[in-house]
Every structure is written in structure tokens, then in C-alpha cells.
Amino acid sequence: MKEEHFQKQIDTEQKIEPKDWMPEQYRKHLIRQISQHAHSEVIGMQPEGNWITRAPSLRAKMILLAKVQDEAGHGLYLYSACETLGISREKLVQQLHDEKAKYSSIFNYPTLTWADMGAIGWLVDGAAIINQVSLQRTSYGPYSRAMIKICKEESFHQRQGYEIMAEMAKGTPEQKTMAQDALNRFWWPSIMMFGPQDSESPRTGNAMKWKIKRQTNDELRQSFIDKTVGQAEIIGLKIPDPDLKWNEERKHYDFGEMDWEEFWNVVNGNGPCNKQRLAHHKKAHDEGEWVRNAAQEYAKKQESATN
Ligand code: 3HC
């Protein structure tokens, strides 16, 4: 009965709220996906944070600071949404530190030049917009509301990145070369953000049945490619895929085979920066313990003062 009522709520587009009955598998799937999404937001601050002290102008520095700060906030919204499923933030962070939880593969690539800030904003946040706009319609209420809030900020992230790439592409020959190099290094890892092909994706079946996801990994990946190819052409940069070609019949771009060995390598912890990202997170977490203790102490004092 409960299962039927639950599926009826899903099928009739009613949001599932924290106090609603839900199948244990639905809860587990959501905890997995939302926590990995939150971890991605927080770890994602590292590659960009690397360039805050080296931004080429005060304006560029202010924009990058604002963007990185937004990502921290996205992580907090998502951890809060995940906690409504009955798991503590401490436990989620521990799973990350114990390498029992993942975060997006894209953040395991190094940021070598300022143009990488442009490529990340344009491509990584561009991919995130495609994925997260779709997730605004996810069946779990707190996750859907977090997505709506996050999506409002993502367009600024994508535009500031595209502006950096456009400026450099029309700058000196060295700047254009730097922008093209960043596109060459970030293109394929960005389309890997959408996950394995649907035929290889163990979670997509339930994700679609329970409307956790509203579109599949391949659908979202195709939508991103279709939207992005024109943007590269406008600024005179070349997407590093010799098989990329508009297919008039399909009304989509055909594109080359992805390097799935690289994908699973990075997803399973053996990418260029996986070890460094985790070590940095652990160090920052340990160094921030006194802040968490002080905030909790203050909250306790406030609570006893009002009781
Ligand atoms: N990076 C890391 N892990 C990945 C991955 C990737 N690109 N793609 C898939 N995986 C993992 C999955 O988490 C799953 O691992 P698990 O079983 O241990 O949980 C496994 O590989 C199998 O993949 P599936 O395709 O079956 O998993 P999903 O159907 O859940 O698809 C996903 C993976 C596309 C990441 C999906 O979970 C999703 O859409 N998550 C929400 C969005 C998200 O997390 N985005 C990450 C980027 S963060 C971001 O965009 C921030 C922005 O500000 C830049």
C-alpha cells in the first residue's frame, strides 16, 4: 500500500517531503546523489581558489571570489537538503574523507593557466546548468528547492567564464593560444561530468522511475554539446573533437567516442589531482574544527539565554 501511494505521488508530480514515507532505496539513492553533489560543490572551490591570488585584475579577482563563495553556499544548501534524509553532515564529510563517497570527476584536473578559469566557468558551470536545471524538477522537495536557488547563481558563473574566454580569444596570439589550450584540456572532462552512457549507468533506471532524474546522462550530455558548439565558434575557438559534426537528420551534433578508461580511472580515485584534493579538504576540515566548536558553543549559549 505504502509503496503504491509513494509511486502515485511520484507519478502525479507531487513532491516527496522529508516526513513522507519513502522506500529505503529511494532514501539511500538520494543521500548518495545529493551528498556527492554537495561534495562536488565544496571540492570544486579548490581548482578555482588556486587562482584568486593571481587574478589579472581587481575586477577579475572580485568576480572569481564571488563565484567561489557561491560554490561554498551551494555545498551548504545541498548538505542541508541531504540532512533532511536523516544523515548528519559529520557522517557525510567522514564518508568523503574515507573515500566512501565521490565528487565530480571534473575537479580532479589541474588549473594551469588563467584561461582555465574561463574554461571552468564556461564549460563546467555550463554543464552544471544543463544538469541542474533538469534537477529542479526532481521528485524530492528539499533537493528541488535547493536546485532552484542554485540555478539562479549558475548563469552568472557560466557568463563570467565565457567572458574570460571571449576576451582572451580576441586578445594577443599568446592569449588566444592559452584559451584554446584550456578548451583542449577541459572539453572531454566536462562532458564526462554527465556520467557513464545510459547503457552503462547502474543508477539511471531507479533515478528515472522515481523521477530523481528527469533526463538521462546521455540526453543531458547531448543537450550540453548542442548548446556549446556554437558558443565556441562565435569566439573562434575549436572544440578538440575531429568527429564533431552536425547531423541534420538527428538535429543533434554527432561527437567522438569518449575515453571511458580515463573516466573510470578518475571516478575511482586515480585522476591527476584526486589525492591532492582530498588531502587539502582534510587539512582545511581539521584546521576549521575550532570554528565549528566556537559556533556550536555560541549557539548553545544563545539557546540557553532564550529558554
Ligand atoms: N564524477 C564522479 N562520479 C561519477 C561521475 C562523475 N562525473 N559520473 C558517475 N559517477 C559515479 C556515480 O556517482 C555512481 O557512483 P556510486 O554508485 O558510487 O554513487 C557511479 O559513478 C555510476 O554512475 P551512474 O551514472 O549510475 O550514476 P548517476 O546516474 O547518479 O549519474 C551523476 C552520476 C551524473 C553525477 C548524477 O549523480 C547527477 O546528476 N548528480 C547530481 C549533479 C552532480 O552531482 N553534479 C556534479 C557536478 S557539481 C557541479 O556541477 C557544481 C557546479 O557549481 C560546477
Coordinates of C-alpha atoms in Angstrom, one line a residue, residues 34-281:
I34 CA 22.8 14.8 -3.0
S35 CA 25.9 14.2 -0.8
Q36 CA 28.1 13.6 -3.9
H37 CA 26.7 16.8 -5.4
A38 CA 27.5 18.7 -2.2
H39 CA 31.0 17.3 -2.0
S40 CA 31.5 18.3 -5.6
E41 CA 30.5 21.9 -4.9
V42 CA 32.9 22.2 -2.0
I43 CA 35.9 20.4 -3.6
G44 CA 35.2 22.4 -6.8
M45 CA 36.3 25.5 -4.9
Q46 CA 39.9 24.2 -4.9
P47 CA 40.8 24.4 -8.6
E48 CA 39.3 27.9 -8.9
G49 CA 40.6 29.1 -5.4
N50 CA 44.0 28.4 -6.8
W51 CA 43.8 31.5 -9.0
I52 CA 42.2 34.0 -6.6
T53 CA 45.6 35.5 -5.6
R54 CA 46.8 35.5 -9.2
A55 CA 43.7 37.1 -11.0
P56 CA 44.9 39.5 -13.7
S57 CA 42.8 42.5 -12.4
L58 CA 40.9 43.6 -9.4
R59 CA 37.6 43.1 -11.3
A60 CA 38.6 39.6 -12.3
K61 CA 39.6 38.9 -8.6
M62 CA 36.3 40.2 -7.3
I63 CA 34.3 38.0 -9.8
L64 CA 36.3 34.9 -9.0
L65 CA 35.9 35.5 -5.3
A66 CA 32.2 35.9 -5.6
K67 CA 31.9 32.7 -7.7
V68 CA 34.0 30.5 -5.3
Q69 CA 31.9 31.9 -2.4
D70 CA 28.7 30.9 -4.3
E71 CA 30.0 27.4 -4.6
A72 CA 30.5 27.1 -0.9
G73 CA 26.9 28.2 -0.4
H74 CA 25.7 25.6 -2.9
G75 CA 27.5 23.0 -0.9
L76 CA 25.8 24.1 2.3
Y77 CA 22.3 24.1 0.7
L78 CA 22.9 20.6 -0.6
Y79 CA 24.3 19.3 2.7
S80 CA 21.2 20.8 4.4
A81 CA 18.9 19.1 1.9
C82 CA 20.7 15.8 2.5
E83 CA 20.4 16.1 6.3
T84 CA 16.6 16.1 5.9
L85 CA 17.0 12.4 4.9
G86 CA 18.3 11.5 8.3
I87 CA 22.1 11.6 8.0
S88 CA 24.4 14.1 9.7
R89 CA 26.8 16.4 7.9
E90 CA 29.7 15.0 10.0
K91 CA 28.9 11.5 8.6
L92 CA 28.8 12.8 5.1
V93 CA 32.1 14.5 5.4
Q94 CA 33.6 11.4 7.0
Q95 CA 32.4 9.3 4.0
L96 CA 34.2 11.8 1.7
H97 CA 37.4 11.5 3.8
D98 CA 37.2 7.7 4.0
E99 CA 36.8 7.7 0.1
K100 CA 33.5 6.0 0.5
A101 CA 31.8 9.0 -1.3
K102 CA 32.6 10.5 -4.6
Y103 CA 32.6 14.0 -6.1
S104 CA 32.6 15.1 -9.7
S105 CA 35.5 13.8 -11.7
I106 CA 35.9 17.2 -13.3
F107 CA 37.5 18.7 -10.2
N108 CA 40.4 16.3 -10.4
Y109 CA 42.1 18.1 -13.2
P110 CA 44.7 20.8 -12.5
T111 CA 44.1 24.5 -13.3
L112 CA 47.4 25.5 -15.1
T113 CA 46.6 29.0 -16.5
W114 CA 44.1 31.9 -16.0
A115 CA 42.3 30.7 -19.1
D116 CA 41.3 27.6 -17.1
M117 CA 39.1 29.9 -15.0
G118 CA 37.3 30.8 -18.2
A119 CA 37.1 27.2 -19.4
I120 CA 35.7 26.0 -16.0
G121 CA 33.1 28.8 -15.8
W122 CA 32.0 28.4 -19.5
L123 CA 32.1 24.5 -19.7
V124 CA 31.9 23.1 -16.2
D125 CA 29.3 25.5 -14.9
G126 CA 27.7 25.4 -18.4
A127 CA 27.4 21.6 -17.9
A128 CA 26.2 22.1 -14.4
I129 CA 23.4 24.4 -15.6
I130 CA 22.1 21.7 -18.0
N131 CA 22.2 19.1 -15.3
Q132 CA 20.8 21.3 -12.5
V133 CA 18.0 22.9 -14.5
S134 CA 16.7 19.4 -15.1
L135 CA 17.2 18.5 -11.5
Q136 CA 14.9 21.5 -10.4
R137 CA 12.1 19.0 -11.3
T138 CA 13.5 16.2 -9.1
S139 CA 10.8 14.4 -7.0
Y140 CA 12.4 15.2 -3.6
G141 CA 11.2 18.6 -2.3
P142 CA 14.3 19.8 -0.5
Y143 CA 16.6 18.9 -3.4
S144 CA 14.3 20.5 -5.9
R145 CA 14.2 23.8 -3.9
A146 CA 18.0 23.8 -3.5
M147 CA 18.3 23.4 -7.3
I148 CA 16.0 26.3 -8.0
K149 CA 18.1 28.5 -5.7
I150 CA 21.4 27.3 -7.1
C151 CA 20.4 27.7 -10.7
K152 CA 19.8 31.4 -10.2
E153 CA 23.5 31.8 -9.5
E154 CA 24.9 29.3 -12.1
S155 CA 24.2 31.6 -15.1
F156 CA 26.5 34.3 -13.6
H157 CA 29.1 31.5 -13.2
Q158 CA 28.8 30.5 -16.9
R159 CA 28.7 34.0 -18.3
Q160 CA 31.8 35.2 -16.4
G161 CA 33.7 32.1 -17.6
Y162 CA 32.6 32.7 -21.2
E163 CA 33.6 36.4 -21.0
I164 CA 37.1 35.4 -19.9
M165 CA 37.4 33.0 -22.9
A166 CA 35.9 35.6 -25.3
E167 CA 38.3 38.3 -24.2
M168 CA 41.4 36.0 -24.5
A169 CA 40.3 34.6 -27.8
K170 CA 40.2 38.1 -29.3
G171 CA 43.4 39.2 -27.4
T172 CA 47.0 38.7 -28.3
P173 CA 48.1 35.5 -30.2
E174 CA 49.5 34.2 -26.9
Q175 CA 46.2 34.8 -25.1
K176 CA 44.2 33.0 -27.9
T177 CA 46.6 30.1 -27.7
M178 CA 46.2 29.9 -23.9
A179 CA 42.3 29.9 -24.3
Q180 CA 42.5 27.2 -26.9
D181 CA 44.8 25.1 -24.7
A182 CA 42.3 25.4 -21.8
L183 CA 39.5 24.3 -24.1
N184 CA 41.6 21.4 -25.3
R185 CA 42.2 20.2 -21.7
F186 CA 38.7 20.8 -20.3
W187 CA 36.4 19.8 -23.1
W188 CA 36.3 16.0 -22.7
P189 CA 36.5 16.0 -18.8
S190 CA 33.5 18.4 -18.9
I191 CA 31.3 16.1 -21.0
M192 CA 32.3 13.3 -18.6
M193 CA 30.6 15.2 -15.8
F194 CA 27.3 13.7 -17.2
G195 CA 28.3 10.2 -16.1
P196 CA 28.5 6.9 -17.9
Q197 CA 26.5 6.2 -21.0
D198 CA 22.9 5.2 -20.1
S199 CA 23.6 1.6 -21.1
E200 CA 26.4 1.5 -18.6
S201 CA 24.7 3.6 -15.8
P202 CA 23.6 1.4 -12.9
R203 CA 21.6 4.1 -11.2
T204 CA 19.7 5.6 -14.1
G205 CA 16.9 3.0 -14.0
N206 CA 15.7 3.9 -10.5
A207 CA 16.6 7.5 -10.9
M208 CA 14.2 7.8 -13.8
K209 CA 11.5 5.6 -12.2
W210 CA 11.4 7.7 -9.1
K211 CA 11.9 10.9 -11.1
I212 CA 15.1 11.7 -9.1
K213 CA 16.4 12.5 -12.6
R214 CA 14.2 13.8 -15.3
Q215 CA 16.6 13.2 -18.2
T216 CA 19.3 10.6 -18.6
N217 CA 23.0 11.1 -18.6
D218 CA 23.2 10.8 -22.5
E219 CA 20.3 13.2 -23.0
L220 CA 21.9 15.9 -20.8
R221 CA 25.3 15.3 -22.4
Q222 CA 23.9 15.7 -25.9
S223 CA 22.0 18.9 -24.9
F224 CA 25.2 20.4 -23.5
I225 CA 27.2 19.6 -26.6
D226 CA 24.4 21.0 -28.9
K227 CA 24.4 24.3 -26.9
T228 CA 28.1 24.7 -26.6
V229 CA 29.5 24.1 -30.1
G230 CA 28.0 27.4 -31.4
Q231 CA 29.4 29.3 -28.5
A232 CA 33.0 28.1 -29.3
E233 CA 32.5 29.0 -33.0
I234 CA 31.4 32.6 -32.1
I235 CA 34.6 33.3 -30.2
G236 CA 36.8 31.5 -32.8
L237 CA 37.9 28.5 -30.7
K238 CA 37.9 24.9 -31.9
I239 CA 36.4 22.1 -30.0
P240 CA 39.0 19.3 -29.8
D241 CA 36.8 16.5 -31.3
P242 CA 37.5 15.7 -35.0
D243 CA 34.3 13.6 -35.2
L244 CA 32.1 16.6 -34.1
K245 CA 29.6 17.2 -36.9
W246 CA 26.0 18.5 -37.1
N247 CA 23.6 15.7 -38.0
E248 CA 20.7 17.3 -39.9
E249 CA 18.6 14.1 -39.6
R250 CA 19.1 13.7 -35.8
K251 CA 19.1 17.5 -35.3
H252 CA 22.0 17.0 -32.9
Y253 CA 25.8 17.0 -33.1
D254 CA 27.4 13.7 -33.6
F255 CA 30.6 13.5 -31.5
G256 CA 33.6 11.3 -31.0
E257 CA 34.0 8.3 -28.6
M258 CA 34.8 9.3 -25.0
D259 CA 37.8 7.8 -23.2
W260 CA 35.9 5.6 -20.7
E261 CA 39.1 4.2 -19.3
E262 CA 40.1 7.7 -18.3
F263 CA 36.6 8.4 -16.9
W264 CA 36.5 5.4 -14.6
N265 CA 40.1 6.0 -13.6
V266 CA 39.3 9.5 -12.4
V267 CA 36.0 8.4 -10.9
N268 CA 37.7 5.7 -9.0
G269 CA 40.3 8.0 -7.4
N270 CA 43.2 7.8 -9.8
G271 CA 42.9 11.2 -11.6
P272 CA 45.6 13.9 -11.8
C273 CA 44.6 15.6 -8.6
N274 CA 42.4 13.2 -6.6
K275 CA 44.9 12.7 -3.8
Q276 CA 45.7 16.4 -3.5
R277 CA 42.0 17.5 -3.5
L278 CA 41.2 15.1 -0.6
A279 CA 44.3 16.0 1.4
H280 CA 43.5 19.7 1.1
H281 CA 39.9 19.1 2.2

